[in-house]
Amino acid sequence: MQYVWLATAWLLFGLLHSALAATTVKQTIAAAMRNAFPYYRPLYTMFATGNLVAVLYCHLQIPVRLLMRSSIIEKIAAIVMFIPAVIVLAATIRKYFMNLSGIDVLLNRPPVPLQLETTGLHRYMRHPLYSGTLLVVWSIFVWQPSIANLVSCTCITIYTRIGIYFEEKKLLLEFGEEYKQYRKKVPMLLPRV
């Protein structure tokens, strides 16, 4: 039953996260908040972070029940997956943190103009933040293949894939032909070898 609750917590996190980021919801909130709407992004970030912490707390309350024991090879594989994943996440978060978190608004910095990002890690994959996230969570599962980790990794993977679908639709609306051409050249999550 605890795994059903964990999956439900991830589902609620995903629904709230997506609903509050949806364009129509943001337009409704913008009309209600009027001049205060620039503060929506930092409020949304704090709310999403709080929800994520709550889900992770639920996850950590579940006793560890391993599906199997990780061998030394699997532990090494987990480390080999984890290190580049953290580097990708750190680079991506560093690039987008001020704008995505809303801190730029709180610091009275002008908004960054909307443009299609095709440099840096985006030369190799369209969604490096998602790539790094998936690699981190699955490396944790390889390190400790518990039932709770499997449930969380599966939920995160499904949510990420659904999120990419909707984000790609939004990017096509925003950037049109430019994004179509970029999408043809650059893979979604894994760089071409």
mmCIF file with all atom_site columns, C-alpha atoms in Angstrom:
data_model
loop_
_atom_site.group_PDB
_atom_site.id
_atom_site.type_symbol
_atom_site.label_atom_id
_atom_site.label_alt_id
_atom_site.label_comp_id
_atom_site.label_asym_id
_atom_site.label_entity_id
_atom_site.label_seq_id
_atom_site.pdbx_PDB_ins_code
_atom_site.Cartn_x
_atom_site.Cartn_y
_atom_site.Cartn_z
_atom_site.occupancy
_atom_site.B_iso_or_equiv
_atom_site.pdbx_formal_charge
_atom_site.auth_seq_id
_atom_site.auth_comp_id
_atom_site.auth_asym_id
_atom_site.auth_atom_id
_atom_site.pdbx_PDB_model_num
ATOM 1   C CA . MET A 1 1   ? 0.000  0.000  0.000   1.00 0.00 ? 1   MET A CA 1
ATOM 2   C CA . GLN A 1 2   ? 2.882  2.377  0.745   1.00 0.00 ? 2   GLN A CA 1
ATOM 3   C CA . TYR A 1 3   ? 4.006  2.115  -2.887  1.00 0.00 ? 3   TYR A CA 1
ATOM 4   C CA . VAL A 1 4   ? 0.524  3.082  -4.090  1.00 0.00 ? 4   VAL A CA 1
ATOM 5   C CA . TRP A 1 5   ? 0.713  6.147  -1.828  1.00 0.00 ? 5   TRP A CA 1
ATOM 6   C CA . LEU A 1 6   ? 4.151  6.964  -3.227  1.00 0.00 ? 6   LEU A CA 1
ATOM 7   C CA . ALA A 1 7   ? 2.923  6.671  -6.828  1.00 0.00 ? 7   ALA A CA 1
ATOM 8   C CA . THR A 1 8   ? -0.118 8.789  -5.897  1.00 0.00 ? 8   THR A CA 1
ATOM 9   C CA . ALA A 1 9   ? 2.160  11.437 -4.364  1.00 0.00 ? 9   ALA A CA 1
ATOM 10  C CA . TRP A 1 10  ? 4.192  11.561 -7.587  1.00 0.00 ? 10  TRP A CA 1
ATOM 11  C CA . LEU A 1 11  ? 0.975  11.752 -9.624  1.00 0.00 ? 11  LEU A CA 1
ATOM 12  C CA . LEU A 1 12  ? -0.298 14.683 -7.550  1.00 0.00 ? 12  LEU A CA 1
ATOM 13  C CA . PHE A 1 13  ? 3.078  16.402 -7.830  1.00 0.00 ? 13  PHE A CA 1
ATOM 14  C CA . GLY A 1 14  ? 3.021  15.991 -11.612 1.00 0.00 ? 14  GLY A CA 1
ATOM 15  C CA . LEU A 1 15  ? -0.561 17.189 -11.962 1.00 0.00 ? 15  LEU A CA 1
ATOM 16  C CA . LEU A 1 16  ? -0.019 20.271 -9.786  1.00 0.00 ? 16  LEU A CA 1
ATOM 17  C CA . HIS A 1 17  ? 3.322  21.071 -11.396 1.00 0.00 ? 17  HIS A CA 1
ATOM 18  C CA . SER A 1 18  ? 1.902  20.795 -14.911 1.00 0.00 ? 18  SER A CA 1
ATOM 19  C CA . ALA A 1 19  ? -1.395 22.528 -14.181 1.00 0.00 ? 19  ALA A CA 1
ATOM 20  C CA . LEU A 1 20  ? 0.284  25.546 -12.603 1.00 0.00 ? 20  LEU A CA 1
ATOM 21  C CA . ALA A 1 21  ? 2.710  25.788 -15.539 1.00 0.00 ? 21  ALA A CA 1
ATOM 22  C CA . ALA A 1 22  ? -0.006 25.499 -18.195 1.00 0.00 ? 22  ALA A CA 1
ATOM 23  C CA . THR A 1 23  ? -0.482 28.589 -20.345 1.00 0.00 ? 23  THR A CA 1
ATOM 24  C CA . THR A 1 24  ? -4.244 28.816 -19.789 1.00 0.00 ? 24  THR A CA 1
ATOM 25  C CA . VAL A 1 25  ? -3.850 28.544 -16.008 1.00 0.00 ? 25  VAL A CA 1
ATOM 26  C CA . LYS A 1 26  ? -1.104 31.176 -16.042 1.00 0.00 ? 26  LYS A CA 1
ATOM 27  C CA . GLN A 1 27  ? -3.309 33.494 -18.109 1.00 0.00 ? 27  GLN A CA 1
ATOM 28  C CA . THR A 1 28  ? -6.127 33.115 -15.555 1.00 0.00 ? 28  THR A CA 1
ATOM 29  C CA . ILE A 1 29  ? -3.739 33.754 -12.683 1.00 0.00 ? 29  ILE A CA 1
ATOM 30  C CA . ALA A 1 30  ? -2.230 36.737 -14.528 1.00 0.00 ? 30  ALA A CA 1
ATOM 31  C CA . ALA A 1 31  ? -5.687 38.290 -14.839 1.00 0.00 ? 31  ALA A CA 1
ATOM 32  C CA . ALA A 1 32  ? -6.293 37.781 -11.125 1.00 0.00 ? 32  ALA A CA 1
ATOM 33  C CA . MET A 1 33  ? -2.845 38.953 -9.966  1.00 0.00 ? 33  MET A CA 1
ATOM 34  C CA . ARG A 1 34  ? -2.590 41.868 -12.425 1.00 0.00 ? 34  ARG A CA 1
ATOM 35  C CA . ASN A 1 35  ? 0.543  43.892 -11.607 1.00 0.00 ? 35  ASN A CA 1
ATOM 36  C CA . ALA A 1 36  ? 1.724  41.292 -9.100  1.00 0.00 ? 36  ALA A CA 1
ATOM 37  C CA . PHE A 1 37  ? 1.894  38.549 -11.772 1.00 0.00 ? 37  PHE A CA 1
ATOM 38  C CA . PRO A 1 38  ? 5.696  38.855 -12.187 1.00 0.00 ? 38  PRO A CA 1
ATOM 39  C CA . TYR A 1 39  ? 5.867  37.312 -8.695  1.00 0.00 ? 39  TYR A CA 1
ATOM 40  C CA . TYR A 1 40  ? 3.997  34.220 -9.869  1.00 0.00 ? 40  TYR A CA 1
ATOM 41  C CA . ARG A 1 41  ? 7.196  32.482 -10.992 1.00 0.00 ? 41  ARG A CA 1
ATOM 42  C CA . PRO A 1 42  ? 8.989  32.658 -7.598  1.00 0.00 ? 42  PRO A CA 1
ATOM 43  C CA . LEU A 1 43  ? 5.750  31.654 -5.818  1.00 0.00 ? 43  LEU A CA 1
ATOM 44  C CA . TYR A 1 44  ? 5.309  28.744 -8.228  1.00 0.00 ? 44  TYR A CA 1
ATOM 45  C CA . THR A 1 45  ? 8.936  27.696 -7.666  1.00 0.00 ? 45  THR A CA 1
ATOM 46  C CA . MET A 1 46  ? 8.526  27.720 -3.881  1.00 0.00 ? 46  MET A CA 1
ATOM 47  C CA . PHE A 1 47  ? 5.270  25.759 -4.143  1.00 0.00 ? 47  PHE A CA 1
ATOM 48  C CA . ALA A 1 48  ? 6.777  23.163 -6.524  1.00 0.00 ? 48  ALA A CA 1
ATOM 49  C CA . THR A 1 49  ? 9.868  22.815 -4.337  1.00 0.00 ? 49  THR A CA 1
ATOM 50  C CA . GLY A 1 50  ? 7.704  22.285 -1.260  1.00 0.00 ? 50  GLY A CA 1
ATOM 51  C CA . ASN A 1 51  ? 5.691  19.635 -3.081  1.00 0.00 ? 51  ASN A CA 1
ATOM 52  C CA . LEU A 1 52  ? 8.855  17.881 -4.254  1.00 0.00 ? 52  LEU A CA 1
ATOM 53  C CA . VAL A 1 53  ? 10.244 17.862 -0.713  1.00 0.00 ? 53  VAL A CA 1
ATOM 54  C CA . ALA A 1 54  ? 6.950  16.370 0.534   1.00 0.00 ? 54  ALA A CA 1
ATOM 55  C CA . VAL A 1 55  ? 7.072  13.574 -2.076  1.00 0.00 ? 55  VAL A CA 1
ATOM 56  C CA . LEU A 1 56  ? 10.724 12.825 -1.296  1.00 0.00 ? 56  LEU A CA 1
ATOM 57  C CA . TYR A 1 57  ? 9.853  12.748 2.416   1.00 0.00 ? 57  TYR A CA 1
ATOM 58  C CA . CYS A 1 58  ? 7.132  10.162 1.668   1.00 0.00 ? 58  CYS A CA 1
ATOM 59  C CA . HIS A 1 59  ? 9.655  8.172  -0.352  1.00 0.00 ? 59  HIS A CA 1
ATOM 60  C CA . LEU A 1 60  ? 12.229 8.206  2.437   1.00 0.00 ? 60  LEU A CA 1
ATOM 61  C CA . GLN A 1 61  ? 9.665  7.025  5.015   1.00 0.00 ? 61  GLN A CA 1
ATOM 62  C CA . ILE A 1 62  ? 9.280  3.703  3.200   1.00 0.00 ? 62  ILE A CA 1
ATOM 63  C CA . PRO A 1 63  ? 11.540 0.955  4.586   1.00 0.00 ? 63  PRO A CA 1
ATOM 64  C CA . VAL A 1 64  ? 14.151 -0.177 2.068   1.00 0.00 ? 64  VAL A CA 1
ATOM 65  C CA . ARG A 1 65  ? 13.167 -3.457 0.403   1.00 0.00 ? 65  ARG A CA 1
ATOM 66  C CA . LEU A 1 66  ? 15.699 -4.397 -2.232  1.00 0.00 ? 66  LEU A CA 1
ATOM 67  C CA . LEU A 1 67  ? 14.693 -6.183 -5.409  1.00 0.00 ? 67  LEU A CA 1
ATOM 68  C CA . MET A 1 68  ? 18.261 -7.512 -5.587  1.00 0.00 ? 68  MET A CA 1
ATOM 69  C CA . ARG A 1 69  ? 21.687 -6.709 -4.215  1.00 0.00 ? 69  ARG A CA 1
ATOM 70  C CA . SER A 1 70  ? 23.908 -4.446 -6.325  1.00 0.00 ? 70  SER A CA 1
ATOM 71  C CA . SER A 1 71  ? 27.246 -5.953 -7.233  1.00 0.00 ? 71  SER A CA 1
ATOM 72  C CA . ILE A 1 72  ? 30.432 -3.888 -7.254  1.00 0.00 ? 72  ILE A CA 1
ATOM 73  C CA . ILE A 1 73  ? 30.066 -3.616 -11.061 1.00 0.00 ? 73  ILE A CA 1
ATOM 74  C CA . GLU A 1 74  ? 26.584 -2.150 -10.653 1.00 0.00 ? 74  GLU A CA 1
ATOM 75  C CA . LYS A 1 75  ? 27.822 0.263  -7.980  1.00 0.00 ? 75  LYS A CA 1
ATOM 76  C CA . ILE A 1 76  ? 30.575 1.432  -10.339 1.00 0.00 ? 76  ILE A CA 1
ATOM 77  C CA . ALA A 1 77  ? 28.028 1.742  -13.177 1.00 0.00 ? 77  ALA A CA 1
ATOM 78  C CA . ALA A 1 78  ? 25.823 3.847  -10.896 1.00 0.00 ? 78  ALA A CA 1
ATOM 79  C CA . ILE A 1 79  ? 28.734 6.188  -10.144 1.00 0.00 ? 79  ILE A CA 1
ATOM 80  C CA . VAL A 1 80  ? 29.664 6.371  -13.843 1.00 0.00 ? 80  VAL A CA 1
ATOM 81  C CA . MET A 1 81  ? 26.044 7.342  -14.623 1.00 0.00 ? 81  MET A CA 1
ATOM 82  C CA . PHE A 1 82  ? 25.663 9.729  -11.684 1.00 0.00 ? 82  PHE A CA 1
ATOM 83  C CA . ILE A 1 83  ? 28.733 11.942 -12.173 1.00 0.00 ? 83  ILE A CA 1
ATOM 84  C CA . PRO A 1 84  ? 28.011 13.109 -15.752 1.00 0.00 ? 84  PRO A CA 1
ATOM 85  C CA . ALA A 1 85  ? 24.316 13.410 -14.885 1.00 0.00 ? 85  ALA A CA 1
ATOM 86  C CA . VAL A 1 86  ? 25.098 15.800 -12.036 1.00 0.00 ? 86  VAL A CA 1
ATOM 87  C CA . ILE A 1 87  ? 27.429 17.785 -14.311 1.00 0.00 ? 87  ILE A CA 1
ATOM 88  C CA . VAL A 1 88  ? 24.673 18.077 -16.952 1.00 0.00 ? 88  VAL A CA 1
ATOM 89  C CA . LEU A 1 89  ? 22.114 19.084 -14.307 1.00 0.00 ? 89  LEU A CA 1
ATOM 90  C CA . ALA A 1 90  ? 24.457 21.624 -12.736 1.00 0.00 ? 90  ALA A CA 1
ATOM 91  C CA . ALA A 1 91  ? 25.297 23.201 -16.099 1.00 0.00 ? 91  ALA A CA 1
ATOM 92  C CA . THR A 1 92  ? 21.651 23.373 -17.142 1.00 0.00 ? 92  THR A CA 1
ATOM 93  C CA . ILE A 1 93  ? 20.361 24.653 -13.808 1.00 0.00 ? 93  ILE A CA 1
ATOM 94  C CA . ARG A 1 94  ? 23.117 27.255 -13.711 1.00 0.00 ? 94  ARG A CA 1
ATOM 95  C CA . LYS A 1 95  ? 22.096 28.482 -17.145 1.00 0.00 ? 95  LYS A CA 1
ATOM 96  C CA . TYR A 1 96  ? 18.369 28.693 -16.412 1.00 0.00 ? 96  TYR A CA 1
ATOM 97  C CA . PHE A 1 97  ? 18.136 29.105 -12.641 1.00 0.00 ? 97  PHE A CA 1
ATOM 98  C CA . MET A 1 98  ? 17.619 32.872 -12.448 1.00 0.00 ? 98  MET A CA 1
ATOM 99  C CA . ASN A 1 99  ? 14.893 32.919 -15.084 1.00 0.00 ? 99  ASN A CA 1
ATOM 100 C CA . LEU A 1 100 ? 13.100 29.658 -14.264 1.00 0.00 ? 100 LEU A CA 1
ATOM 101 C CA . SER A 1 101 ? 13.112 30.164 -10.499 1.00 0.00 ? 101 SER A CA 1
ATOM 102 C CA . GLY A 1 102 ? 11.851 33.732 -10.664 1.00 0.00 ? 102 GLY A CA 1
ATOM 103 C CA . ILE A 1 103 ? 14.783 35.053 -8.649  1.00 0.00 ? 103 ILE A CA 1
ATOM 104 C CA . ASP A 1 104 ? 15.507 37.528 -11.449 1.00 0.00 ? 104 ASP A CA 1
ATOM 105 C CA . VAL A 1 105 ? 12.140 39.164 -10.674 1.00 0.00 ? 105 VAL A CA 1
ATOM 106 C CA . LEU A 1 106 ? 12.918 39.357 -6.964  1.00 0.00 ? 106 LEU A CA 1
ATOM 107 C CA . LEU A 1 107 ? 16.291 40.965 -7.787  1.00 0.00 ? 107 LEU A CA 1
ATOM 108 C CA . ASN A 1 108 ? 14.607 43.465 -10.165 1.00 0.00 ? 108 ASN A CA 1
ATOM 109 C CA . ARG A 1 109 ? 16.564 42.162 -13.137 1.00 0.00 ? 109 ARG A CA 1
ATOM 110 C CA . PRO A 1 110 ? 15.014 42.650 -16.573 1.00 0.00 ? 110 PRO A CA 1
ATOM 111 C CA . PRO A 1 111 ? 13.440 39.523 -18.072 1.00 0.00 ? 111 PRO A CA 1
ATOM 112 C CA . VAL A 1 112 ? 15.587 37.530 -20.472 1.00 0.00 ? 112 VAL A CA 1
ATOM 113 C CA . PRO A 1 113 ? 14.198 37.772 -24.016 1.00 0.00 ? 113 PRO A CA 1
ATOM 114 C CA . LEU A 1 114 ? 12.639 34.540 -25.265 1.00 0.00 ? 114 LEU A CA 1
ATOM 115 C CA . GLN A 1 115 ? 14.904 32.773 -27.744 1.00 0.00 ? 115 GLN A CA 1
ATOM 116 C CA . LEU A 1 116 ? 15.523 29.218 -28.888 1.00 0.00 ? 116 LEU A CA 1
ATOM 117 C CA . GLU A 1 117 ? 18.565 27.825 -27.115 1.00 0.00 ? 117 GLU A CA 1
ATOM 118 C CA . THR A 1 118 ? 20.767 25.768 -29.460 1.00 0.00 ? 118 THR A CA 1
ATOM 119 C CA . THR A 1 119 ? 24.204 26.245 -27.934 1.00 0.00 ? 119 THR A CA 1
ATOM 120 C CA . GLY A 1 120 ? 26.058 24.500 -25.119 1.00 0.00 ? 120 GLY A CA 1
ATOM 121 C CA . LEU A 1 121 ? 24.468 21.180 -24.191 1.00 0.00 ? 121 LEU A CA 1
ATOM 122 C CA . HIS A 1 122 ? 21.532 22.022 -26.462 1.00 0.00 ? 122 HIS A CA 1
ATOM 123 C CA . ARG A 1 123 ? 23.798 21.343 -29.446 1.00 0.00 ? 123 ARG A CA 1
ATOM 124 C CA . TYR A 1 124 ? 23.745 17.670 -28.467 1.00 0.00 ? 124 TYR A CA 1
ATOM 125 C CA . MET A 1 125 ? 20.286 17.150 -26.954 1.00 0.00 ? 125 MET A CA 1
ATOM 126 C CA . ARG A 1 126 ? 17.093 19.185 -26.920 1.00 0.00 ? 126 ARG A CA 1
ATOM 127 C CA . HIS A 1 127 ? 16.300 18.593 -23.241 1.00 0.00 ? 127 HIS A CA 1
ATOM 128 C CA . PRO A 1 128 ? 19.512 18.333 -21.194 1.00 0.00 ? 128 PRO A CA 1
ATOM 129 C CA . LEU A 1 129 ? 17.726 19.138 -17.928 1.00 0.00 ? 129 LEU A CA 1
ATOM 130 C CA . TYR A 1 130 ? 15.457 16.129 -18.401 1.00 0.00 ? 130 TYR A CA 1
ATOM 131 C CA . SER A 1 131 ? 18.365 13.959 -19.555 1.00 0.00 ? 131 SER A CA 1
ATOM 132 C CA . GLY A 1 132 ? 20.329 14.799 -16.426 1.00 0.00 ? 132 GLY A CA 1
ATOM 133 C CA . THR A 1 133 ? 17.308 14.228 -14.196 1.00 0.00 ? 133 THR A CA 1
ATOM 134 C CA . LEU A 1 134 ? 16.567 10.793 -15.648 1.00 0.00 ? 134 LEU A CA 1
ATOM 135 C CA . LEU A 1 135 ? 20.208 9.753  -15.471 1.00 0.00 ? 135 LEU A CA 1
ATOM 136 C CA . VAL A 1 136 ? 20.453 10.840 -11.823 1.00 0.00 ? 136 VAL A CA 1
ATOM 137 C CA . VAL A 1 137 ? 17.314 9.005  -10.686 1.00 0.00 ? 137 VAL A CA 1
ATOM 138 C CA . TRP A 1 138 ? 18.113 5.790  -12.555 1.00 0.00 ? 138 TRP A CA 1
ATOM 139 C CA . SER A 1 139 ? 21.702 5.826  -11.284 1.00 0.00 ? 139 SER A CA 1
ATOM 140 C CA . ILE A 1 140 ? 20.258 5.967  -7.760  1.00 0.00 ? 140 ILE A CA 1
ATOM 141 C CA . PHE A 1 141 ? 18.130 2.924  -8.601  1.00 0.00 ? 141 PHE A CA 1
ATOM 142 C CA . VAL A 1 142 ? 21.157 1.043  -9.962  1.00 0.00 ? 142 VAL A CA 1
ATOM 143 C CA . TRP A 1 143 ? 23.034 1.917  -6.742  1.00 0.00 ? 143 TRP A CA 1
ATOM 144 C CA . GLN A 1 144 ? 20.123 0.808  -4.528  1.00 0.00 ? 144 GLN A CA 1
ATOM 145 C CA . PRO A 1 145 ? 17.514 -1.200 -6.463  1.00 0.00 ? 145 PRO A CA 1
ATOM 146 C CA . SER A 1 146 ? 14.703 -0.896 -3.940  1.00 0.00 ? 146 SER A CA 1
ATOM 147 C CA . ILE A 1 147 ? 11.002 -1.105 -4.703  1.00 0.00 ? 147 ILE A CA 1
ATOM 148 C CA . ALA A 1 148 ? 10.484 2.513  -3.625  1.00 0.00 ? 148 ALA A CA 1
ATOM 149 C CA . ASN A 1 149 ? 13.297 3.684  -5.919  1.00 0.00 ? 149 ASN A CA 1
ATOM 150 C CA . LEU A 1 150 ? 11.784 1.717  -8.801  1.00 0.00 ? 150 LEU A CA 1
ATOM 151 C CA . VAL A 1 151 ? 8.352  3.285  -8.198  1.00 0.00 ? 151 VAL A CA 1
ATOM 152 C CA . SER A 1 152 ? 9.833  6.791  -8.022  1.00 0.00 ? 152 SER A CA 1
ATOM 153 C CA . CYS A 1 153 ? 12.056 6.300  -11.076 1.00 0.00 ? 153 CYS A CA 1
ATOM 154 C CA . THR A 1 154 ? 9.156  4.930  -13.099 1.00 0.00 ? 154 THR A CA 1
ATOM 155 C CA . CYS A 1 155 ? 6.856  7.807  -12.087 1.00 0.00 ? 155 CYS A CA 1
ATOM 156 C CA . ILE A 1 156 ? 9.548  10.411 -12.818 1.00 0.00 ? 156 ILE A CA 1
ATOM 157 C CA . THR A 1 157 ? 10.301 8.837  -16.209 1.00 0.00 ? 157 THR A CA 1
ATOM 158 C CA . ILE A 1 158 ? 6.643  8.741  -17.240 1.00 0.00 ? 158 ILE A CA 1
ATOM 159 C CA . TYR A 1 159 ? 6.052  12.298 -16.039 1.00 0.00 ? 159 TYR A CA 1
ATOM 160 C CA . THR A 1 160 ? 9.186  13.543 -17.808 1.00 0.00 ? 160 THR A CA 1
ATOM 161 C CA . ARG A 1 161 ? 8.188  11.897 -21.079 1.00 0.00 ? 161 ARG A CA 1
ATOM 162 C CA . ILE A 1 162 ? 4.693  13.401 -20.896 1.00 0.00 ? 162 ILE A CA 1
ATOM 163 C CA . GLY A 1 163 ? 6.209  16.770 -19.968 1.00 0.00 ? 163 GLY A CA 1
ATOM 164 C CA . ILE A 1 164 ? 8.525  16.652 -22.981 1.00 0.00 ? 164 ILE A CA 1
ATOM 165 C CA . TYR A 1 165 ? 5.559  15.994 -25.260 1.00 0.00 ? 165 TYR A CA 1
ATOM 166 C CA . PHE A 1 166 ? 3.756  19.126 -24.059 1.00 0.00 ? 166 PHE A CA 1
ATOM 167 C CA . GLU A 1 167 ? 6.910  21.219 -23.923 1.00 0.00 ? 167 GLU A CA 1
ATOM 168 C CA . GLU A 1 168 ? 7.717  20.324 -27.530 1.00 0.00 ? 168 GLU A CA 1
ATOM 169 C CA . LYS A 1 169 ? 4.221  21.431 -28.595 1.00 0.00 ? 169 LYS A CA 1
ATOM 170 C CA . LYS A 1 170 ? 4.746  24.726 -26.767 1.00 0.00 ? 170 LYS A CA 1
ATOM 171 C CA . LEU A 1 171 ? 8.182  25.221 -28.355 1.00 0.00 ? 171 LEU A CA 1
ATOM 172 C CA . LEU A 1 172 ? 6.712  24.568 -31.803 1.00 0.00 ? 172 LEU A CA 1
ATOM 173 C CA . LEU A 1 173 ? 4.107  27.274 -31.171 1.00 0.00 ? 173 LEU A CA 1
ATOM 174 C CA . GLU A 1 174 ? 6.726  29.726 -29.901 1.00 0.00 ? 174 GLU A CA 1
ATOM 175 C CA . PHE A 1 175 ? 9.482  29.120 -32.465 1.00 0.00 ? 175 PHE A CA 1
ATOM 176 C CA . GLY A 1 176 ? 7.707  27.468 -35.421 1.00 0.00 ? 176 GLY A CA 1
ATOM 177 C CA . GLU A 1 177 ? 9.919  26.453 -38.317 1.00 0.00 ? 177 GLU A CA 1
ATOM 178 C CA . GLU A 1 178 ? 13.106 27.253 -36.403 1.00 0.00 ? 178 GLU A CA 1
ATOM 179 C CA . TYR A 1 179 ? 12.210 24.626 -33.788 1.00 0.00 ? 179 TYR A CA 1
ATOM 180 C CA . LYS A 1 180 ? 11.135 22.110 -36.456 1.00 0.00 ? 180 LYS A CA 1
ATOM 181 C CA . GLN A 1 181 ? 14.559 22.349 -38.066 1.00 0.00 ? 181 GLN A CA 1
ATOM 182 C CA . TYR A 1 182 ? 16.323 22.149 -34.705 1.00 0.00 ? 182 TYR A CA 1
ATOM 183 C CA . ARG A 1 183 ? 14.247 19.088 -33.766 1.00 0.00 ? 183 ARG A CA 1
ATOM 184 C CA . LYS A 1 184 ? 15.284 17.342 -36.986 1.00 0.00 ? 184 LYS A CA 1
ATOM 185 C CA . LYS A 1 185 ? 18.982 17.858 -36.249 1.00 0.00 ? 185 LYS A CA 1
ATOM 186 C CA . VAL A 1 186 ? 19.214 17.355 -32.478 1.00 0.00 ? 186 VAL A CA 1
ATOM 187 C CA . PRO A 1 187 ? 18.015 14.272 -30.555 1.00 0.00 ? 187 PRO A CA 1
ATOM 188 C CA . MET A 1 188 ? 15.601 14.613 -27.660 1.00 0.00 ? 188 MET A CA 1
ATOM 189 C CA . LEU A 1 189 ? 17.458 13.170 -24.668 1.00 0.00 ? 189 LEU A CA 1
ATOM 190 C CA . LEU A 1 190 ? 20.564 11.223 -25.666 1.00 0.00 ? 190 LEU A CA 1
ATOM 191 C CA . PRO A 1 191 ? 23.322 12.773 -27.760 1.00 0.00 ? 191 PRO A CA 1
ATOM 192 C CA . ARG A 1 192 ? 24.278 10.962 -30.929 1.00 0.00 ? 192 ARG A CA 1
ATOM 193 C CA . VAL A 1 193 ? 27.529 9.055  -30.703 1.00 0.00 ? 193 VAL A CA 1
#
